[in-house]
């Protein structure tokens, strides 16, 4: 295990002093083990909105983004819709493979990047899927009026998404990027989250618990971050917005021993210069230490321009 001081010293020595640079996959592997990479790995992402054009176009955009912006980790967006049940949405049944088009895209991504880079499959948690099948208002109403009906629906969705997670890993994904947006004040209380969402979020993660790079994406400004710091062994990493939540990476590192993805503020990313991003990286290294992947706290704006997206690599790769 590399301590923070040793990590900073080794990074400062420069990649040239250590010989040939690592591949992106090797770089991430070192971070997962708490070792010292040749430099801090990084990535960023946004929604392409190309699902209506089919899995091939979706995969092409994902691969091109990785290559154009030299990212170390490929986060595969997943915006294909969950199949709507024949009857009322809350009578959902388990689906053996709910996102077949996404699986095709993953196969294409694997063929293009897996030798040198990890890729992870984005999965929105069952509560979010329920909201998309109906609406946030309807899901909350069902929770209050027919709680068992909601639990039944969420379990069916979770089992379906667990099936998809397994199929994604079979196609080469190194894990899932599980987006959780309802574990926050203003949507659910802590107890409501524990009863109505956590069991199903765990069901998805546990389906691929042996995967090396499962990531919890805790979305929102009032998330119950500390709830996820311990007791989630299937997840190797956490991604959240430090700036939006006001919960610093330094504080997160004190409570959480896994890999942290963060350091850049997605809300102002488009206006950050290379020098400012480099300062953000330096600050993140100083408080997080070796288990860091430099990323925004969420997707950067979808209308970010190529020159803006390229700044991340320029800031990291000296």
XYZ file of C-alpha atoms in Angstrom, residues 131-287:
157
model
C -39.533 6.835 -12.469
C -38.844 6.562 -16.197
C -41.627 3.998 -16.618
C -44.033 6.355 -14.857
C -42.917 9.584 -13.157
C -41.189 10.570 -9.905
C -44.560 11.692 -8.545
C -46.235 8.355 -9.338
C -43.452 6.318 -7.724
C -43.679 8.325 -4.510
C -47.469 8.040 -4.529
C -47.268 4.259 -4.886
C -44.755 4.114 -2.038
C -47.241 5.818 0.249
C -50.458 4.198 -0.984
C -49.391 0.677 -2.008
C -45.915 0.089 -0.605
C -45.908 -3.645 -1.286
C -46.835 -3.075 -4.918
C -43.850 -0.763 -5.252
C -41.532 -3.249 -3.565
C -42.711 -5.970 -5.938
C -42.142 -3.775 -8.983
C -38.693 -2.680 -7.829
C -37.676 -6.267 -7.183
C -38.702 -7.286 -10.702
C -36.758 -4.377 -12.181
C -33.749 -5.138 -9.980
C -33.681 -8.783 -11.012
C -33.883 -7.696 -14.645
C -31.045 -5.221 -14.199
C -29.016 -7.843 -12.345
C -29.436 -10.062 -15.403
C -28.190 -7.228 -17.578
C -25.226 -6.534 -15.297
C -24.124 -10.160 -15.555
C -24.512 -10.103 -19.329
C -22.509 -6.872 -19.518
C -19.628 -8.360 -17.544
C -19.759 -11.470 -19.725
C -19.209 -9.121 -22.663
C -16.072 -7.697 -21.133
C -17.213 -4.870 -18.890
C -14.988 -4.511 -15.832
C -18.000 -3.647 -13.721
C -21.036 -1.410 -13.522
C -21.384 2.292 -12.876
C -24.525 2.219 -10.724
C -26.215 5.619 -10.693
C -28.199 6.279 -7.511
C -30.084 9.580 -7.419
C -32.737 8.918 -4.779
C -30.516 8.427 -1.702
C -30.810 12.057 -0.765
C -32.749 14.466 1.345
C -35.727 15.881 -0.523
C -36.482 12.623 -2.319
C -36.362 9.879 0.302
C -35.535 9.841 3.973
C -32.669 7.614 5.038
C -35.122 5.012 6.296
C -37.175 5.130 3.111
C -34.053 4.611 1.037
C -33.026 1.651 3.199
C -36.439 0.021 2.780
C -37.492 0.912 -0.743
C -34.264 1.192 -2.702
C -31.151 -0.138 -1.017
C -32.109 -3.845 -1.214
C -32.605 -3.525 -4.956
C -29.470 -1.464 -5.549
C -27.531 -4.159 -3.726
C -29.210 -6.826 -5.829
C -27.800 -5.269 -8.992
C -24.315 -4.871 -7.528
C -24.228 -8.306 -5.953
C -24.928 -9.894 -9.330
C -21.436 -8.793 -10.414
C -19.700 -8.605 -7.058
C -16.611 -10.377 -8.446
C -16.085 -7.685 -11.102
C -13.034 -5.542 -10.292
C -14.468 -2.099 -10.983
C -18.018 -1.591 -9.755
C -18.604 2.108 -9.104
C -21.318 3.796 -7.048
C -22.322 7.104 -8.620
C -24.110 9.073 -5.907
C -26.016 11.748 -7.755
C -27.368 14.953 -6.266
C -26.452 17.722 -3.865
C -27.993 16.264 -0.700
C -26.928 12.630 -0.946
C -26.421 10.482 2.134
C -22.773 9.939 1.264
C -21.641 8.449 4.535
C -24.220 5.687 4.200
C -22.128 4.254 1.356
C -18.678 4.487 2.912
C -18.832 1.067 4.548
C -20.747 -2.143 4.007
C -20.838 -2.121 0.199
C -18.179 -4.734 -0.597
C -19.350 -5.227 -4.181
C -18.317 -1.650 -5.032
C -14.662 -0.715 -5.463
C -15.196 3.008 -5.955
C -17.441 6.004 -5.358
C -18.098 8.963 -7.638
C -19.958 12.037 -6.397
C -19.960 15.804 -6.829
C -17.824 17.306 -4.078
C -18.545 20.879 -5.141
C -22.301 20.423 -5.390
C -22.653 18.547 -2.120
C -20.171 20.646 -0.191
C -18.690 17.372 1.073
C -14.978 17.639 0.361
C -12.829 14.872 -1.064
C -10.622 15.255 1.987
C -13.556 14.463 4.257
C -14.635 11.603 2.002
C -11.154 10.101 2.128
C -11.211 10.144 5.929
C -14.387 8.063 5.915
C -13.915 5.903 2.838
C -11.003 3.640 1.989
C -11.884 2.726 -1.593
C -11.149 4.485 -4.861
C -12.599 7.979 -5.244
C -13.546 9.389 -8.636
C -13.661 13.166 -8.589
C -11.702 16.375 -8.322
C -13.205 18.325 -11.230
C -16.417 20.342 -10.962
C -18.735 19.345 -13.801
C -20.920 22.416 -13.233
C -18.177 24.812 -14.331
C -16.084 22.423 -16.405
C -16.600 24.260 -19.677
C -15.096 27.418 -18.201
C -12.059 25.756 -16.601
C -8.707 26.337 -18.245
C -6.025 23.676 -18.498
C -4.116 25.436 -15.729
C -7.171 25.488 -13.468
C -7.865 21.808 -14.108
C -4.228 21.043 -13.357
C -4.633 22.868 -10.038
C -7.811 20.870 -9.363
C -5.874 17.673 -10.006
C -3.044 18.690 -7.702
C -5.514 19.525 -4.943
C -7.289 16.182 -5.358
C -4.023 14.246 -5.234
C -3.074 16.069 -2.061
C -6.168 15.044 -0.139
